[in-house]
PDB file of C-alpha atoms in Angstrom:
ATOM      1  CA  UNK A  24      31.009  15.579  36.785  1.00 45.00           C
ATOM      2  CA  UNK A  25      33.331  18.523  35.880  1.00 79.00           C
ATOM      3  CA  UNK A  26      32.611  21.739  35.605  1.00 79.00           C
ATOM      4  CA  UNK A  27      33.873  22.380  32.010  1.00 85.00           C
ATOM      5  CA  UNK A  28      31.405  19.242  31.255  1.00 83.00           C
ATOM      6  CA  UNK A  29      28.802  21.571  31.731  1.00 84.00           C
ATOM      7  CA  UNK A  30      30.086  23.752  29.073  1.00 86.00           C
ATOM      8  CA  UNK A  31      30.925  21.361  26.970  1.00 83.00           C
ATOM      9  CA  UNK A  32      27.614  19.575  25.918  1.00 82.00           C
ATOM     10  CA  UNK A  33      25.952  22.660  25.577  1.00 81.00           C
ATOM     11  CA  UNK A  34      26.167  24.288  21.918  1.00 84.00           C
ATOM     12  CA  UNK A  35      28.109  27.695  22.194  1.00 83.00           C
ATOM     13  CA  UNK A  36      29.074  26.847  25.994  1.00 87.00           C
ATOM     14  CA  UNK A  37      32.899  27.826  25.126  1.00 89.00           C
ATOM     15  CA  UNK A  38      31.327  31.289  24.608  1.00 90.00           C
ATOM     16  CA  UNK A  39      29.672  30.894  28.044  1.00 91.00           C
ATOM     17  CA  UNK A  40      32.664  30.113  29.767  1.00 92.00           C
ATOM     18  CA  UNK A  41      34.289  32.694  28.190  1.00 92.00           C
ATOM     19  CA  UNK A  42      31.469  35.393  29.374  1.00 92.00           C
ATOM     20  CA  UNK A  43      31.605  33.992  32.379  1.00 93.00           C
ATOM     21  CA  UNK A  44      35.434  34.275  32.648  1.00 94.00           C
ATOM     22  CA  UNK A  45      35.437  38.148  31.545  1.00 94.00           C
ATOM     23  CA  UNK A  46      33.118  39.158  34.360  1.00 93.00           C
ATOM     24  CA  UNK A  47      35.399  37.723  37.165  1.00 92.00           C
ATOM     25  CA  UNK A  48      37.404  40.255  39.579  1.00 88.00           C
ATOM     26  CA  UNK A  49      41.526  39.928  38.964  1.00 85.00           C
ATOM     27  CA  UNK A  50      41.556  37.754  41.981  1.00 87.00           C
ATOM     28  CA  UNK A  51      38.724  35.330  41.165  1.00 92.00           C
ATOM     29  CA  UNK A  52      39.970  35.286  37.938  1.00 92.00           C
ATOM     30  CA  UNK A  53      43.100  33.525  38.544  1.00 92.00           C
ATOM     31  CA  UNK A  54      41.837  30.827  40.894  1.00 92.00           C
ATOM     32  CA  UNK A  55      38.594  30.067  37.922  1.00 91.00           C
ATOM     33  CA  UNK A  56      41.354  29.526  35.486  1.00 93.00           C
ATOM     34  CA  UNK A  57      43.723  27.313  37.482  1.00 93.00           C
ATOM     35  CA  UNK A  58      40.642  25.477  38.515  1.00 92.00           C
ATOM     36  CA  UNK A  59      40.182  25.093  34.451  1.00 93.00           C
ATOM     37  CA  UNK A  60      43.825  24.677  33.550  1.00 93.00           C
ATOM     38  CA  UNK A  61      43.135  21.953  36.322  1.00 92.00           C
ATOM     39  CA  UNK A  62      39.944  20.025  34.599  1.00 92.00           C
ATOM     40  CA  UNK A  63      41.328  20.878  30.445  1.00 91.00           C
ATOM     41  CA  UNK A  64      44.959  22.482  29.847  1.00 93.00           C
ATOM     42  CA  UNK A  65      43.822  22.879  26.409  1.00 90.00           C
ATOM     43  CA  UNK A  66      40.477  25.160  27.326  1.00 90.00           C
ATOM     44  CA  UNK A  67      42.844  27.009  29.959  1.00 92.00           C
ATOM     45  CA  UNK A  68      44.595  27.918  27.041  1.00 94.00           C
ATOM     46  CA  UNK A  69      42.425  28.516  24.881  1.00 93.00           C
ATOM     47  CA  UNK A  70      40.089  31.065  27.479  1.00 93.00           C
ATOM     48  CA  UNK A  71      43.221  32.518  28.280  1.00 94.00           C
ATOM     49  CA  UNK A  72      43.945  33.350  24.095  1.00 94.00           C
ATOM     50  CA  UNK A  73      40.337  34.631  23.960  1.00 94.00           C
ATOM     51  CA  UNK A  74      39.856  36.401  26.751  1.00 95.00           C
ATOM     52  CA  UNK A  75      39.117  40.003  26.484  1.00 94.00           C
ATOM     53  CA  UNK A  76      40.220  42.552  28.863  1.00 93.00           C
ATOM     54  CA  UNK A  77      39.947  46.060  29.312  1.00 92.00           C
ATOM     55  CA  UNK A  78      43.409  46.487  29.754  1.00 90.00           C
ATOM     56  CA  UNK A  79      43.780  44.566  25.536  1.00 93.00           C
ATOM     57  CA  UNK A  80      40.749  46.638  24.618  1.00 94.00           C
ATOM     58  CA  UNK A  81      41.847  50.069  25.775  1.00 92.00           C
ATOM     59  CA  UNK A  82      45.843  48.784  23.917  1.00 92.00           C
ATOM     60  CA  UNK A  83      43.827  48.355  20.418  1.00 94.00           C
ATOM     61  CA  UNK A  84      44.513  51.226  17.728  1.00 93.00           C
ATOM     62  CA  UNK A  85      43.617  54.875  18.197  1.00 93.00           C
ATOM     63  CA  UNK A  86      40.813  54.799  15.687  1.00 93.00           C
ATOM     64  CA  UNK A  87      39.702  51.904  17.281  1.00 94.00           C
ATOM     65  CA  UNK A  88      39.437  52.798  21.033  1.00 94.00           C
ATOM     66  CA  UNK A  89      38.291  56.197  19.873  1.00 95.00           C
ATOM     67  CA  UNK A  90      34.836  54.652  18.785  1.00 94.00           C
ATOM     68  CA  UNK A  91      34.359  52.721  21.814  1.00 95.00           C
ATOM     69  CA  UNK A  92      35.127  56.198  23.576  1.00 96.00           C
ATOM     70  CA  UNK A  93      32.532  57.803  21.902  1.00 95.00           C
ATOM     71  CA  UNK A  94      29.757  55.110  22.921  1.00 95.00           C
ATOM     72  CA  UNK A  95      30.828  54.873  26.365  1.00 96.00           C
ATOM     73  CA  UNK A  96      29.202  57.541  28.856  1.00 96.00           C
ATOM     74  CA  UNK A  97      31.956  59.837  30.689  1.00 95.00           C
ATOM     75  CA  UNK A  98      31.211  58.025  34.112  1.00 94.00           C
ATOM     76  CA  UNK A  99      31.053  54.285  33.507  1.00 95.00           C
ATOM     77  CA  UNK A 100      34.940  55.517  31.703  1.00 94.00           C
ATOM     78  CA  UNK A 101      36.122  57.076  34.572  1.00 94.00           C
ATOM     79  CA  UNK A 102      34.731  54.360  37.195  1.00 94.00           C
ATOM     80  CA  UNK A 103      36.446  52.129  34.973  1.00 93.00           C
ATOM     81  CA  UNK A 104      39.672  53.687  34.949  1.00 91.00           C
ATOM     82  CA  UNK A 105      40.226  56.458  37.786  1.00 86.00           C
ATOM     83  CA  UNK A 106      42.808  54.223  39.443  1.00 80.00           C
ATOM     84  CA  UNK A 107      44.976  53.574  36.979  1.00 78.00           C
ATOM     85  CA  UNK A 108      46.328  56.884  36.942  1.00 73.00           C
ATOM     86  CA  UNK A 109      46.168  59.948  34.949  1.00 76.00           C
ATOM     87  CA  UNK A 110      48.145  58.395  31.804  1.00 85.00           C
ATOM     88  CA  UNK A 111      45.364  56.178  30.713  1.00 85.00           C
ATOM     89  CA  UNK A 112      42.542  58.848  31.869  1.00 89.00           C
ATOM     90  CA  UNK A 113      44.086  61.900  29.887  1.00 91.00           C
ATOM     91  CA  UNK A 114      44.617  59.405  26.858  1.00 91.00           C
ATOM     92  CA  UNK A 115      40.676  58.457  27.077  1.00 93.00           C
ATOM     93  CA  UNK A 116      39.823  62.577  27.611  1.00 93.00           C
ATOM     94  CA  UNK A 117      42.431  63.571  24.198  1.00 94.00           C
ATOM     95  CA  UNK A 118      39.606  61.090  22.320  1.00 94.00           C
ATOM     96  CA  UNK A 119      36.872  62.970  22.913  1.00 95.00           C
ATOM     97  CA  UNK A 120      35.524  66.643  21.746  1.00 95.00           C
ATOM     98  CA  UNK A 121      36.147  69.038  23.575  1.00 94.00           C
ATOM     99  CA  UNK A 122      32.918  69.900  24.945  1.00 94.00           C
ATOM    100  CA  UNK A 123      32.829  66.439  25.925  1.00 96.00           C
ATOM    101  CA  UNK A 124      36.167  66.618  27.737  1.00 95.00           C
ATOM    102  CA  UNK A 125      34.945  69.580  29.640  1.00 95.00           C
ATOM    103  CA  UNK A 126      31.925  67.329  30.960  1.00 95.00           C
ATOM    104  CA  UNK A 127      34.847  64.703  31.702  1.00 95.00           C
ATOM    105  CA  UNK A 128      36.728  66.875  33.840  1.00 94.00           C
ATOM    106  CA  UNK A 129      34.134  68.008  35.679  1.00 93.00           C
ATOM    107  CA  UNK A 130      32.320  63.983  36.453  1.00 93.00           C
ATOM    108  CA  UNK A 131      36.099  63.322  37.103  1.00 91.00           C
ATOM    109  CA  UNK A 132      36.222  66.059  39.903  1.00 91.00           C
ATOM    110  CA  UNK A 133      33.461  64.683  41.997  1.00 85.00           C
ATOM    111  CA  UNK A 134      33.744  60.950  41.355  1.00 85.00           C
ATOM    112  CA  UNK A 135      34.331  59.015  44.240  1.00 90.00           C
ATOM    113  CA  UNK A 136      34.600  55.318  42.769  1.00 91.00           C
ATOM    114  CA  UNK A 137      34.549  51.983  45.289  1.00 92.00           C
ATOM    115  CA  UNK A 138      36.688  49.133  44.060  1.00 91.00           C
ATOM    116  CA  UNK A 139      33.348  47.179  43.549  1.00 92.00           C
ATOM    117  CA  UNK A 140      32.152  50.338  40.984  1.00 94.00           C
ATOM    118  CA  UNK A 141      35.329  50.034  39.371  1.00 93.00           C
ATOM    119  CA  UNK A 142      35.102  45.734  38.645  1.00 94.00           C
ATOM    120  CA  UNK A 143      31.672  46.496  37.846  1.00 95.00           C
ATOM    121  CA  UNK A 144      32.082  49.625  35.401  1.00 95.00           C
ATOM    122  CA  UNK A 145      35.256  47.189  34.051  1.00 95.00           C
ATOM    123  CA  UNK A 146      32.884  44.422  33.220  1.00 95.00           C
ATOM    124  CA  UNK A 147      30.350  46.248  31.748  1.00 96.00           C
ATOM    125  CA  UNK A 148      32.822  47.733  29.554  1.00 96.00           C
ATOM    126  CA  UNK A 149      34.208  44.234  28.351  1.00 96.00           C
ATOM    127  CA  UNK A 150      30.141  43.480  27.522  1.00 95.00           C
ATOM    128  CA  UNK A 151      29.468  46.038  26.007  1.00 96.00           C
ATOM    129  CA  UNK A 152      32.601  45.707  23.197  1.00 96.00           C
ATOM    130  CA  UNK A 153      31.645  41.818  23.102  1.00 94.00           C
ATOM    131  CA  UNK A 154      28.295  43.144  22.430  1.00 95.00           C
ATOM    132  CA  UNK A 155      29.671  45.462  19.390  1.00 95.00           C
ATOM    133  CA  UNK A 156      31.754  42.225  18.319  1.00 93.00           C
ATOM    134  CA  UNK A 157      28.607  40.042  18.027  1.00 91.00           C
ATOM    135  CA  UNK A 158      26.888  42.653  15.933  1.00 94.00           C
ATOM    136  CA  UNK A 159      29.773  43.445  13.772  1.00 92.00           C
ATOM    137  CA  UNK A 160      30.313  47.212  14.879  1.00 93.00           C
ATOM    138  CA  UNK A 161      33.903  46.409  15.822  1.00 93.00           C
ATOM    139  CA  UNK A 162      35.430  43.550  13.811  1.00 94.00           C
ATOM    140  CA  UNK A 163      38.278  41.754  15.883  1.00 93.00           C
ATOM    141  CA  UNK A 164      39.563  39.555  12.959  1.00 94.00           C
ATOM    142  CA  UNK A 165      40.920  43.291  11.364  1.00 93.00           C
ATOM    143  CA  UNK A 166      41.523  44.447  15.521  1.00 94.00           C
ATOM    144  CA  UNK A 167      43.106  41.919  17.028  1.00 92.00           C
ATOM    145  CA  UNK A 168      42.423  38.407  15.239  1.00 93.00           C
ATOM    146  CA  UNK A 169      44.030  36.091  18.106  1.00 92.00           C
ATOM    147  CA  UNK A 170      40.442  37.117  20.041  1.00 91.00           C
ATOM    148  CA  UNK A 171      38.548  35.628  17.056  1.00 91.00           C
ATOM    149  CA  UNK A 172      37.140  31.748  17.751  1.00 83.00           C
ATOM    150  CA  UNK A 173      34.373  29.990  16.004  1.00 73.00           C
ATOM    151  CA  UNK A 174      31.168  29.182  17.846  1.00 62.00           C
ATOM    152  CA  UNK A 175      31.883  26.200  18.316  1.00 57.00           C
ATOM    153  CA  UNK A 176      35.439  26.243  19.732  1.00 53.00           C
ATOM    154  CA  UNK A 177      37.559  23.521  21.682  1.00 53.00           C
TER     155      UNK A 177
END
């Protein structure tokens, strides 16, 4: 039996996959969808439309990533980010207040972040948006409306 079978015969198992997907390192991620490009060409596609990253979430509108910002606490942001540079940190720290930013640049100072803190803080990220998605907080059709499928997709 396949492994997309799995998925398949269960009712919202595209959404599964697709959880399952998000939460994978760069490097995992890659051989999981080559191993599903492998079983379906048209689910490889498909995961690879719908799949949310932080690097799409954090590329969304101003107003948009400013709200996600604001809901985020200072160190799961910075874990999440410290690496990429000080671009994508200073454009995070210009969203927020600035007695917020001076709480920022002080959990900035003394974070020391692992590359397993910084998948982790990454993933729970990516959940926690998918979370706001499911409740309706953030609304991808008026965001980004290729991420949009329908429960029961493929």
């Amino acid at each position: 039996m396949s492994m997309l079978n799995r998925y398949r015969k269960q009712k919202g198992g595209f959404e599964q996959l697709l959880h399952v997907v998000e939460a994978c390192t760069p490097e995992k991620l890659e051989a999981f969808l080559k191993l599903i490009d492998g079983e379906d060409k048209g689910w490889g596609a498909l995961i690879r439309t719908k799949l949310l990253t932080i690097e799409r979430i954090f590329a969304w509108e101003e107003g948009t990533v400013r709200l996600i910002v604001a809901q985020i606490p200072n160190r799961l942001l910075i874990a999440a980010f410290k690496d990429d540079g000080t671009a994508t940190l200073e454009r995070i720290r210009n969203m927020m207040p600035k007695l917020r930013q001076d709480e920022f640049d002080l959990d900035l100072a003394g974070a020391a972040i692992t590359q397993g803190q910084r998948e982790s803080a990454r993933v729970m990220v990516i959940r926690k948006v998918r979370e706001w998605t499911k409740s309706g907080h953030i609304r991808l059709e008026l965001i980004d409306p290729t991420l949009v499928y329908r429960q029961d997709a493929a």
